[in-house]
mmCIF file of C-alpha atoms in Angstrom:
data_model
loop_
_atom_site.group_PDB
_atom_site.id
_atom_site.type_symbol
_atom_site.label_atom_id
_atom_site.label_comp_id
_atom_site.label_asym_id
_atom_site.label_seq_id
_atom_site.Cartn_x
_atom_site.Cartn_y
_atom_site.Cartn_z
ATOM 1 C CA UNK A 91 -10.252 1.305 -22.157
ATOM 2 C CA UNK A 92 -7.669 -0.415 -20.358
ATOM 3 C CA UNK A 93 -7.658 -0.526 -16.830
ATOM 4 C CA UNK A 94 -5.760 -2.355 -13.674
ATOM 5 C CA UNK A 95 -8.022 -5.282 -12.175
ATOM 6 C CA UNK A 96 -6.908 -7.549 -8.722
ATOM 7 C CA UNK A 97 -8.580 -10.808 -9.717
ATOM 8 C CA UNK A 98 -6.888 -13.238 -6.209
ATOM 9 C CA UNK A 99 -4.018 -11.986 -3.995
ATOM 10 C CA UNK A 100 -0.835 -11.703 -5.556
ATOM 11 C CA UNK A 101 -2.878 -11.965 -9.164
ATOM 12 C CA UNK A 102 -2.797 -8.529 -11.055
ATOM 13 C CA UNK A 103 -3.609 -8.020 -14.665
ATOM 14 C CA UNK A 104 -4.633 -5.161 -17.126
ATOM 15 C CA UNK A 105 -7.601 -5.531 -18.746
ATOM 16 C CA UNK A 106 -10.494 -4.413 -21.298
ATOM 17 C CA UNK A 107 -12.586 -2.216 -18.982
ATOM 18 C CA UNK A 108 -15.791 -0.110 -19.814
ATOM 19 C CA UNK A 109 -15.389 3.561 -20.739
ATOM 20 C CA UNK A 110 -16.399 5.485 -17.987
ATOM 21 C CA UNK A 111 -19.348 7.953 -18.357
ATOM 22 C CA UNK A 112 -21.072 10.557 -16.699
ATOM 23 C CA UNK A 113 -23.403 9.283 -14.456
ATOM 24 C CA UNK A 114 -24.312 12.678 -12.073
ATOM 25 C CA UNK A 115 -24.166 16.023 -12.908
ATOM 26 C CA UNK A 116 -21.465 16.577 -10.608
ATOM 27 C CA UNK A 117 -19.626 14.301 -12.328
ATOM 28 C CA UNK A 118 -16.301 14.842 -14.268
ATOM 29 C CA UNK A 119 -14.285 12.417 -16.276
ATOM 30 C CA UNK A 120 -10.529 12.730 -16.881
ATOM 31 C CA UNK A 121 -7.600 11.182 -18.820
ATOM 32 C CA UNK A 122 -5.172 10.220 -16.251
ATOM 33 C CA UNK A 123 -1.207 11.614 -17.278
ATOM 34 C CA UNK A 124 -0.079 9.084 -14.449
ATOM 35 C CA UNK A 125 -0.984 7.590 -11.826
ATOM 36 C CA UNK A 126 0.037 4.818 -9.471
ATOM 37 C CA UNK A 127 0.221 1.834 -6.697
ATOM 38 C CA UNK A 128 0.356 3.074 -2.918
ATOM 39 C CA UNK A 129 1.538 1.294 -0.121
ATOM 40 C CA UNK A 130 -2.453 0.360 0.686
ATOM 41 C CA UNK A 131 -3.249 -1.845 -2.391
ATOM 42 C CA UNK A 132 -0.568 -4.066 -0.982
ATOM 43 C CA UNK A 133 -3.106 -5.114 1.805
ATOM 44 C CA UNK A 134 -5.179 -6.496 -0.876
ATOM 45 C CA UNK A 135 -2.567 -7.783 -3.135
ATOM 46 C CA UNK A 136 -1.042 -9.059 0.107
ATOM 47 C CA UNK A 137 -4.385 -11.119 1.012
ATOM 48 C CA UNK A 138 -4.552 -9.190 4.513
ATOM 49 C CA UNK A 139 -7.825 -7.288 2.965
ATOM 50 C CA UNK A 140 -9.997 -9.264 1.072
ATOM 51 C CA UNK A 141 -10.954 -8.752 -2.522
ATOM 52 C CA UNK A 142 -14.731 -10.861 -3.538
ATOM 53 C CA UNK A 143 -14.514 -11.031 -7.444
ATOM 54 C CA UNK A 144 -12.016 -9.128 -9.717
ATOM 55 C CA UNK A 145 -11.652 -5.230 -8.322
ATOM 56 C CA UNK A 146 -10.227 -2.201 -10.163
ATOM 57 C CA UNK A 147 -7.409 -0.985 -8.193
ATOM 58 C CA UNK A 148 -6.207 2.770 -7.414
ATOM 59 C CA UNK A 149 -7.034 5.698 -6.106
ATOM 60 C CA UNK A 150 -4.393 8.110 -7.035
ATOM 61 C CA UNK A 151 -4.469 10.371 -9.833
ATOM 62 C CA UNK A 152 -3.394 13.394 -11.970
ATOM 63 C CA UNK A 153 -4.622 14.112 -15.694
ATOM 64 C CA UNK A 154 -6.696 16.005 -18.162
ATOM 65 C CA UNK A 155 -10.125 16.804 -17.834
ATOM 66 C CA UNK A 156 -12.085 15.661 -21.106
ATOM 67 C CA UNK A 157 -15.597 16.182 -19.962
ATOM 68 C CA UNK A 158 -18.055 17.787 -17.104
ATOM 69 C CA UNK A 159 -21.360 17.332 -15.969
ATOM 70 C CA UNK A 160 -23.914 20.140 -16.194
ATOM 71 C CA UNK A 161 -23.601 21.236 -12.384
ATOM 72 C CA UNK A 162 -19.947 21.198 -12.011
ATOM 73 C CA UNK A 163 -18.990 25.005 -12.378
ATOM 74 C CA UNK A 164 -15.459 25.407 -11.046
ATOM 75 C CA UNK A 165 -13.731 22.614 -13.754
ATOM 76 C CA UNK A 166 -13.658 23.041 -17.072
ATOM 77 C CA UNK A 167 -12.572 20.314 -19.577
ATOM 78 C CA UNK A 168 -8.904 20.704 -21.187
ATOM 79 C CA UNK A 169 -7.540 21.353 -17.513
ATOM 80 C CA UNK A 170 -4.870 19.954 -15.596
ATOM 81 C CA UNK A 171 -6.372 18.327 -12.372
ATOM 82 C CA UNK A 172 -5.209 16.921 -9.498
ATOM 83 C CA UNK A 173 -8.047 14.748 -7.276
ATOM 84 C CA UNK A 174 -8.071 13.619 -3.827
ATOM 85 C CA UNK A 175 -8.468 9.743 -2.750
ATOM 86 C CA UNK A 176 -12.028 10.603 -1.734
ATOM 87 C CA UNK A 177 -14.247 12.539 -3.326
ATOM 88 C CA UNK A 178 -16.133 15.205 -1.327
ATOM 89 C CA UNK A 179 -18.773 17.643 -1.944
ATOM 90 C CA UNK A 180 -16.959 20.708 -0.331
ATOM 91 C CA UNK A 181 -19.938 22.350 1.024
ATOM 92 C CA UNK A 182 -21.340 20.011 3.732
ATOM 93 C CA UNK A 183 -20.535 20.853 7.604
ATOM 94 C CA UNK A 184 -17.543 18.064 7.550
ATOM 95 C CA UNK A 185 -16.191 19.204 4.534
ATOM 96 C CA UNK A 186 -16.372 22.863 5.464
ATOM 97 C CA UNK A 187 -14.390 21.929 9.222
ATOM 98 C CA UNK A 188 -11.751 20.055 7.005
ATOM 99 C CA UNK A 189 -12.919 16.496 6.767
ATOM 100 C CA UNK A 190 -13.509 15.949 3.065
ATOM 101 C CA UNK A 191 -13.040 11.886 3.947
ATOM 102 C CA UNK A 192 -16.225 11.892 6.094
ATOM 103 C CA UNK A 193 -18.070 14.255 3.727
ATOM 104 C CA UNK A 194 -21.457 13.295 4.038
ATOM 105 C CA UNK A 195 -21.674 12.066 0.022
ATOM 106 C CA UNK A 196 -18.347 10.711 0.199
ATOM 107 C CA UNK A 197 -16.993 8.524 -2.348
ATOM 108 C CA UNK A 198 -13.874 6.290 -2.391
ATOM 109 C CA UNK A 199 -11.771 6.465 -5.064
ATOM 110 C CA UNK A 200 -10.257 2.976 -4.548
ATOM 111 C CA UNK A 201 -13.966 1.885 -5.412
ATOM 112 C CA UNK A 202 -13.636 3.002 -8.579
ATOM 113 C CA UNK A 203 -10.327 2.603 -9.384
ATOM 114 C CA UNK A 204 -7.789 5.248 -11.214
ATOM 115 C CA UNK A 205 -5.579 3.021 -12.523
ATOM 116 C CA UNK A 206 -6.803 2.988 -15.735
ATOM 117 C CA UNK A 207 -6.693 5.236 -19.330
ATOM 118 C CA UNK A 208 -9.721 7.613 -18.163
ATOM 119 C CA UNK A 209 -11.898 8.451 -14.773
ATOM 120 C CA UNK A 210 -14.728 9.038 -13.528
ATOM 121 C CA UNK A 211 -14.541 11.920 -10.521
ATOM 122 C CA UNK A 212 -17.650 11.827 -9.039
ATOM 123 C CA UNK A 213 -18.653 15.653 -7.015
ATOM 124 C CA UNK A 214 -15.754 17.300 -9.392
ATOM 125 C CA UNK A 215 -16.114 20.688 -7.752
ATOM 126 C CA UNK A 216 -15.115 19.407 -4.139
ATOM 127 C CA UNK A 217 -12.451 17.211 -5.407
ATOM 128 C CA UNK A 218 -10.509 18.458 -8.012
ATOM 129 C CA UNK A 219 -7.469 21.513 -7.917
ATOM 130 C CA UNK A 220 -6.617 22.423 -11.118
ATOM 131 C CA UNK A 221 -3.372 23.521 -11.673
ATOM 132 C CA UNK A 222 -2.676 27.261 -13.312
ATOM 133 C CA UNK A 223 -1.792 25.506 -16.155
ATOM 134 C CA UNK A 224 -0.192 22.104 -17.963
ATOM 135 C CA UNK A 225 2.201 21.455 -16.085
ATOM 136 C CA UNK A 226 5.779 20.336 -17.224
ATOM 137 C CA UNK A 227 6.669 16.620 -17.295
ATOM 138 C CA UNK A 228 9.240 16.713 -14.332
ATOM 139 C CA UNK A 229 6.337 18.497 -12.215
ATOM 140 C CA UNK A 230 3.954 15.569 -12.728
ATOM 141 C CA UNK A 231 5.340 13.133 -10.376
ATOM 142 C CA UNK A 232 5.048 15.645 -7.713
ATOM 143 C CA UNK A 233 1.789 16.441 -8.648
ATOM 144 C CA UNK A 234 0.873 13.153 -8.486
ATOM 145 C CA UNK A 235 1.984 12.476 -4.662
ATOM 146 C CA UNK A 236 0.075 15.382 -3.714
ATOM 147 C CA UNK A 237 -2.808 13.313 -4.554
ATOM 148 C CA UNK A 238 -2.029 11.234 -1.541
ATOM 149 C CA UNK A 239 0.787 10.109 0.350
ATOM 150 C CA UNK A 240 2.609 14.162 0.364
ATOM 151 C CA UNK A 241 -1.272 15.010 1.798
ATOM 152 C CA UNK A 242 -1.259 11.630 3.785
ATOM 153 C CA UNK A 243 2.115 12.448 5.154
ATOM 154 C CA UNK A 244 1.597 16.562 6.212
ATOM 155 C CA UNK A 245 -1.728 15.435 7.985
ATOM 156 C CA UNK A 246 0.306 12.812 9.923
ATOM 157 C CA UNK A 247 2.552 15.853 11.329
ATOM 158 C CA UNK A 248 -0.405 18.516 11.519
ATOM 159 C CA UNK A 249 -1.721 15.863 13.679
ATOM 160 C CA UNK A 250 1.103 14.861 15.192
ATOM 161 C CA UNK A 251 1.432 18.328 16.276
ATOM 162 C CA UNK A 252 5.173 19.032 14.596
ATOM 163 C CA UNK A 253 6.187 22.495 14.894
ATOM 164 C CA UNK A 254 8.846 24.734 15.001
ATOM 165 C CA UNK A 255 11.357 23.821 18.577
ATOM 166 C CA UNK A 256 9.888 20.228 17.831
ATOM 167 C CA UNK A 257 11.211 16.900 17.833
ATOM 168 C CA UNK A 258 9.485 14.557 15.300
ATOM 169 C CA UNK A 259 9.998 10.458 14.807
ATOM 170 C CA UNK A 260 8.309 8.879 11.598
ATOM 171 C CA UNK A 261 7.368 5.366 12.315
ATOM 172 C CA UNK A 262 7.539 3.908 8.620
ATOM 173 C CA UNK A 263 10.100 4.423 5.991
ATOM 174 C CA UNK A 264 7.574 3.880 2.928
ATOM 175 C CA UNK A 265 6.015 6.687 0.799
ATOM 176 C CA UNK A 266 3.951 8.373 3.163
ATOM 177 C CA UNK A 267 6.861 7.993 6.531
ATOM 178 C CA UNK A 268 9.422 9.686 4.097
ATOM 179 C CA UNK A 269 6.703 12.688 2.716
ATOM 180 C CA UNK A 270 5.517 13.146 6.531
ATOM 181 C CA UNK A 271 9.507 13.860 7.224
ATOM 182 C CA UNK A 272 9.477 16.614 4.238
ATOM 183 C CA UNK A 273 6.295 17.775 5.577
ATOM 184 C CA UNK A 274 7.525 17.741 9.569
ATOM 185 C CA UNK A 275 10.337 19.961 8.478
ATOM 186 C CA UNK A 276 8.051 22.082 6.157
ATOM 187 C CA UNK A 277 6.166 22.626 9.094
ATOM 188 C CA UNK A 278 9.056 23.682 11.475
ATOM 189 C CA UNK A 279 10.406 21.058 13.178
ATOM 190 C CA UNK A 280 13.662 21.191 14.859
ATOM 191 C CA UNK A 281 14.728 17.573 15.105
ATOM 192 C CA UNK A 282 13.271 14.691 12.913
ATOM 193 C CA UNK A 283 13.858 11.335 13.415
ATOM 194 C CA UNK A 284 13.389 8.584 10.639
ATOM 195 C CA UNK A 285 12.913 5.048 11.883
ATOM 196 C CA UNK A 286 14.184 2.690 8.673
ATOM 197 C CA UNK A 287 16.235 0.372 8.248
ATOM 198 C CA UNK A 288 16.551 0.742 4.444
ATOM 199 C CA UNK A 289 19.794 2.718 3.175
ATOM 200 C CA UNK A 290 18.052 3.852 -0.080
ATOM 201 C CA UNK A 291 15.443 4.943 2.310
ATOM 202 C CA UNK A 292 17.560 6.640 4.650
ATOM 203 C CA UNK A 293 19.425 8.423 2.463
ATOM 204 C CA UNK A 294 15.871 9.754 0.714
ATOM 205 C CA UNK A 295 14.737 10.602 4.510
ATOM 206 C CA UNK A 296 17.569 12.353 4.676
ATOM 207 C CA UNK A 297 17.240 14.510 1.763
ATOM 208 C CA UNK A 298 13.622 15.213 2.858
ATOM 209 C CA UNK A 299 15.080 16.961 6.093
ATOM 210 C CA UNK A 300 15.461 14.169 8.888
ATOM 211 C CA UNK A 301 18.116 15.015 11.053
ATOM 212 C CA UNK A 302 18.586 11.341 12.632
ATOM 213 C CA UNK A 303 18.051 7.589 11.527
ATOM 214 C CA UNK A 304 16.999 4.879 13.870
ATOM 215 C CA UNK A 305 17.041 1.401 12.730
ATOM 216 C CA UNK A 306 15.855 -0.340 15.379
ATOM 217 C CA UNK A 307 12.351 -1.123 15.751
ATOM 218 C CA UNK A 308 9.803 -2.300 18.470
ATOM 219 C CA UNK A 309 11.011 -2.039 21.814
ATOM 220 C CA UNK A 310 14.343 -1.644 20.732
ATOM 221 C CA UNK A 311 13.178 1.325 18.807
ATOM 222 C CA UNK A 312 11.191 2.928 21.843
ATOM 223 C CA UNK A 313 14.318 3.041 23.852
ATOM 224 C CA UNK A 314 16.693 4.298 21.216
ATOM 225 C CA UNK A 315 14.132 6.987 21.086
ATOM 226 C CA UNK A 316 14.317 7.743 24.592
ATOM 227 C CA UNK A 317 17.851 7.921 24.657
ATOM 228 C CA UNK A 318 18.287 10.446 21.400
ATOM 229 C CA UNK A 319 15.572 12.609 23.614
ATOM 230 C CA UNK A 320 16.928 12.569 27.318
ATOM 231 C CA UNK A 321 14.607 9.890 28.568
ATOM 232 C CA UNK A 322 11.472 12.055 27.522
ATOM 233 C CA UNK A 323 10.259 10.683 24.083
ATOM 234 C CA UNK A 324 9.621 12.939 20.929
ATOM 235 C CA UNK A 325 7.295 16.005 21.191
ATOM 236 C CA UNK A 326 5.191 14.399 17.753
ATOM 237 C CA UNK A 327 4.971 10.978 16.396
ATOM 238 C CA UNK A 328 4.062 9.986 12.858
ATOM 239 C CA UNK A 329 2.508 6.471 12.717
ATOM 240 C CA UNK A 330 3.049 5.366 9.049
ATOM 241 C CA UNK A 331 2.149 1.668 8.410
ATOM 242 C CA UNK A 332 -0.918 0.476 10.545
ATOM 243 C CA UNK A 333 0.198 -2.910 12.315
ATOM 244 C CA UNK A 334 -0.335 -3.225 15.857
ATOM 245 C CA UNK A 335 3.601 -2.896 16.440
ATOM 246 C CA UNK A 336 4.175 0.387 14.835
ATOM 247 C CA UNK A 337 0.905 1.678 16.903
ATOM 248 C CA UNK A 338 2.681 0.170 20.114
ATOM 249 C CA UNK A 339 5.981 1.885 19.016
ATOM 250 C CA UNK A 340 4.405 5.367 18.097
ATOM 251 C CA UNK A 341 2.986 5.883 20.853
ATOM 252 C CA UNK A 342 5.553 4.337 23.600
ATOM 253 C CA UNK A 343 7.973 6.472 21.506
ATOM 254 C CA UNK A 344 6.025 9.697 22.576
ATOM 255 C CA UNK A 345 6.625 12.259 25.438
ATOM 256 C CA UNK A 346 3.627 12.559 28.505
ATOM 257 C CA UNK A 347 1.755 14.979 26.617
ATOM 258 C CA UNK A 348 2.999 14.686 23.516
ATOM 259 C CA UNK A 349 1.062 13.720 20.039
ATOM 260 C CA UNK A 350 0.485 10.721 17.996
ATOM 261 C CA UNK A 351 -0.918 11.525 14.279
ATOM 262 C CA UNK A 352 -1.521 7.792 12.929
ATOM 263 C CA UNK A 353 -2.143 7.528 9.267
ATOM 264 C CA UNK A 354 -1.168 4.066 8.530
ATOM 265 C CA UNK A 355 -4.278 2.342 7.249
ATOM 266 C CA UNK A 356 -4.921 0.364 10.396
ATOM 267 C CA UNK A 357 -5.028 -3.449 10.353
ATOM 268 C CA UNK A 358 -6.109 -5.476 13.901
ATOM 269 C CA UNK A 359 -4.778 -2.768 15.961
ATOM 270 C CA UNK A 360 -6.138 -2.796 19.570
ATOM 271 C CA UNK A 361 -4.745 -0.049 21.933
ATOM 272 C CA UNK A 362 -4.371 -1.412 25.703
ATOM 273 C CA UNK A 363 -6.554 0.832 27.502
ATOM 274 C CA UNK A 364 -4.399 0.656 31.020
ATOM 275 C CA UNK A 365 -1.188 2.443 29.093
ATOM 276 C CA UNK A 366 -2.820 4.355 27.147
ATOM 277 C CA UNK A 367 -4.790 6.017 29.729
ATOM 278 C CA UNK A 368 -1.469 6.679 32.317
ATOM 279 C CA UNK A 369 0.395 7.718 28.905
ATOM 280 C CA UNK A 370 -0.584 11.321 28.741
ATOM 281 C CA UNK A 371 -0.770 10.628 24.542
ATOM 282 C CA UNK A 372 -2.728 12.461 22.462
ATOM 283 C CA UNK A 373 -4.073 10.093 19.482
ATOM 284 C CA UNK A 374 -5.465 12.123 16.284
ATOM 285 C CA UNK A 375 -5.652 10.616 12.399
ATOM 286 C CA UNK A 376 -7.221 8.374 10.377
ATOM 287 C CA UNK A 377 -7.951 9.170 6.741
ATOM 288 C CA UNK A 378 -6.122 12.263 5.315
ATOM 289 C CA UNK A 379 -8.205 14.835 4.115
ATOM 290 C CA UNK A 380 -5.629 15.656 1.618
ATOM 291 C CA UNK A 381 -7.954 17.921 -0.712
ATOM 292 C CA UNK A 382 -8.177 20.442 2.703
ATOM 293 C CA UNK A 383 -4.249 20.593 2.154
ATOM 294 C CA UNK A 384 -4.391 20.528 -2.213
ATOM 295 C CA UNK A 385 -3.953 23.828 -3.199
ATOM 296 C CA UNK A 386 -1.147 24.517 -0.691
ATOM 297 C CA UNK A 387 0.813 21.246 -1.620
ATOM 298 C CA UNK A 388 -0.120 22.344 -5.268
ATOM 299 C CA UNK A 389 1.102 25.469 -5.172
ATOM 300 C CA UNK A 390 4.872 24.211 -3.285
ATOM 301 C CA UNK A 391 5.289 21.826 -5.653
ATOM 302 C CA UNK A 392 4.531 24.293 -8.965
ATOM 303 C CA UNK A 393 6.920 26.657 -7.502
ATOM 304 C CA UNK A 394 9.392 23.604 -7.590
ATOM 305 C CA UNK A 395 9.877 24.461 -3.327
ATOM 306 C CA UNK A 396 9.521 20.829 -2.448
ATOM 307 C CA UNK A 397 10.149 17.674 -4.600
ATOM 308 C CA UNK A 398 7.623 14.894 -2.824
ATOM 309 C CA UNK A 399 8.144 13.040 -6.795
ATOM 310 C CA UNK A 400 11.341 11.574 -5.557
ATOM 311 C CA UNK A 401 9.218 8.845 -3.576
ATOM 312 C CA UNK A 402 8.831 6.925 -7.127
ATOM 313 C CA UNK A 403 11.809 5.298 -7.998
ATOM 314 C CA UNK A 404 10.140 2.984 -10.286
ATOM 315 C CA UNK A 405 8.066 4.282 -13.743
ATOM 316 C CA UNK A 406 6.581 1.722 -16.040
ATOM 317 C CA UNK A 407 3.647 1.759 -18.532
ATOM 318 C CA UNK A 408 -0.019 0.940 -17.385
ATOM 319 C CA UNK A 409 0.017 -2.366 -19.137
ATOM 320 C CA UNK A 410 3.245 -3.428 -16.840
ATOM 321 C CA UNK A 411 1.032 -2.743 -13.538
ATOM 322 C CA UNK A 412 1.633 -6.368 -12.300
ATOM 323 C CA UNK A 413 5.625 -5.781 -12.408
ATOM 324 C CA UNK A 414 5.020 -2.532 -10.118
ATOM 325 C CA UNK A 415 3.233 -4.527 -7.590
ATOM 326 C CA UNK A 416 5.235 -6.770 -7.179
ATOM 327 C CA UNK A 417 8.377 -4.780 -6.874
ATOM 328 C CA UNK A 418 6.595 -2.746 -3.880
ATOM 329 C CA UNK A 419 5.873 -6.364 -2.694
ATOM 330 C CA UNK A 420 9.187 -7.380 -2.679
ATOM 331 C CA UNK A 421 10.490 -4.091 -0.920
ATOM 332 C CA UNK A 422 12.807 -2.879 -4.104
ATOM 333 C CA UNK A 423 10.452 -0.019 -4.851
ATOM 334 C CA UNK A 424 9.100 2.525 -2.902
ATOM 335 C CA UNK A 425 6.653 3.870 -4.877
ATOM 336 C CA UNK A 426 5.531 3.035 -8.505
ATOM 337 C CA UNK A 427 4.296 5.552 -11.211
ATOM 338 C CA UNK A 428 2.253 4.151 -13.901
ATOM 339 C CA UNK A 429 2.021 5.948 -17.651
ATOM 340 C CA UNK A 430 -1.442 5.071 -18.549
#
């Protein structure tokens, strides 16, 4: 099969892979309908993460199931599936208090990699929603962000706390920052605030529900928040991207009492202990455990009540992988869906 490999940063090709096979009873294995790059493989791509010896890349995924192992009960082959970034068993104590990412047997997608023409799911049962039925073309893209950044995003604002008489800021304008402003108004939020500086972006934020735009960032940012909030800060903070600034900014940009949900993959962020502790901030995230929110995001995107599929603006074919990379590199993308 063919199947997306990072060989050096910056160095992405598609490549003769080995068919993937069942290797545990719990095992499934699925032909992907699409799937695609998130913001995270740019760390790798980027050099920030490093990569010993060519790596399969992705971790997002939607297709048809062609075969199951003899102990998964609950899929079936010939369904449409959508999967989590980690696979869980479902049944341990984590699993069962909603933290499928720590499940005791956890596996990580990304170490397998789902861009490619089929996968193997490993603990099927705990990972994979099936939808009620094939679903039609223009529902696959949102299908597919429910696998993670719409999940990624709605955990940043359960964390975070949004609610109804709420005011929310997203720190990030990529993928996930723009799906947790859809999911901060989804969840009830008076006022959300989108902090980009991207028009394209903006105007997407907008469409998702944000109410305001901030363009400054950093400092600048923090106080611009304070001033659209009467010198108090938001109620909730989303923390999108995972640098120490946009940690700094999330949480300076947050009320006494108020709550931080970070979900930005987190890269040589150190929290000063001094502020934090005379901040009054409550700090919750980490990775989403997007298959505890699947079959709700699954079921508002079948009944076409949110759209989280506008995040790709740019579709290519599996074999052009390298193109989509680099045009999330470069900023002109915000999200690309591969057609394996």
């Amino acid at each position: 099969m063919r199947g997306v490999v990072l060989h050096a940063p910056g160095d992405v090709r598609v490549e003769d892979r080995e068919d993937p096979v069942l290797m545990h009873p719990t095992d499934a294995i699925i032909r992907p309908s699409a799937v695609c790059v998130c913001g995270s493989d740019l760390w790798p791509y980027r050099g920030i993460e490093e990569v010993s010896g060519p790596t399969p890349m992705g971790h997002e995924y939607v297709g048809v199931v062609d075969e199951v192992g003899s102990a998964v009960n609950t899929i079936r082959p010939g369904q449409f599936v959508v999967g989590s970034f980690f696979a869980s068993d479902g049944t341990c104590e984590i699993c069962r208090s909603g933290y499928q990412p720590s499940c005791a047997q956890r596996v990580a997608m990304g170490a397998i990699g789902t861009q490619a023409e089929r996968v193997r799911i490993p603990l099927a049962d705990g990972t994979l929603v099936a939808t009620p039925e094939h679903p039609p073309a223009d529902l696959v893209p949102g299908l597919l962000a429910a696998s993670d950044v719409l999940g990624t995003g709605w955990f940043g604002a359960v964390a975070a706390e949004a609610g109804p008489g709420k005011t929310v800021a997203v720190v990030g304008d990529g993928a996930v920052g723009l799906l947790a402003v859809l999911a901060a108004r989804r969840l009830g939020a008076e006022r959300v605030i989108a902090m980009s500086r991207h028009p394209s972006r903006q105007e997407l934020a907008r469409e998702f529900g944000a109410t305001d735009v901030v363009e400054e960032r950093g400092d600048d940012g923090v106080a611009r928040i304070a001033e659209l909030t009467g010198g108090l800060g938001a109620h909730s903070v989303v923390e999108a991207v995972g640098t120490q600034e946009s940690m700094m900014q999330a949480i300076r940009s947050t009320r006494p009492g108020g709550h931080v949900g970070y979900v930005g993959v987190a890269h040589d962020v150190a929290l000063p202990g001094h502020e934090l502790f005379f901040s009054h901030v409550h700090l919750h995230g980490g990775p989403a455990p997007v298959r505890r929110y699947l079959p709700r995001l699954v079921d508002l995107v079948w009944r076409r009540e949110i759209d989280p599929g506008k995040v790709f603006d740019l579709t290519l074919p599996l074999e052009q992988a390298a193109a989509g990379y680099q045009a999330m590199d470069r900023r002109s993308a915000v999200k690309t869906l591969l057609t394996p």
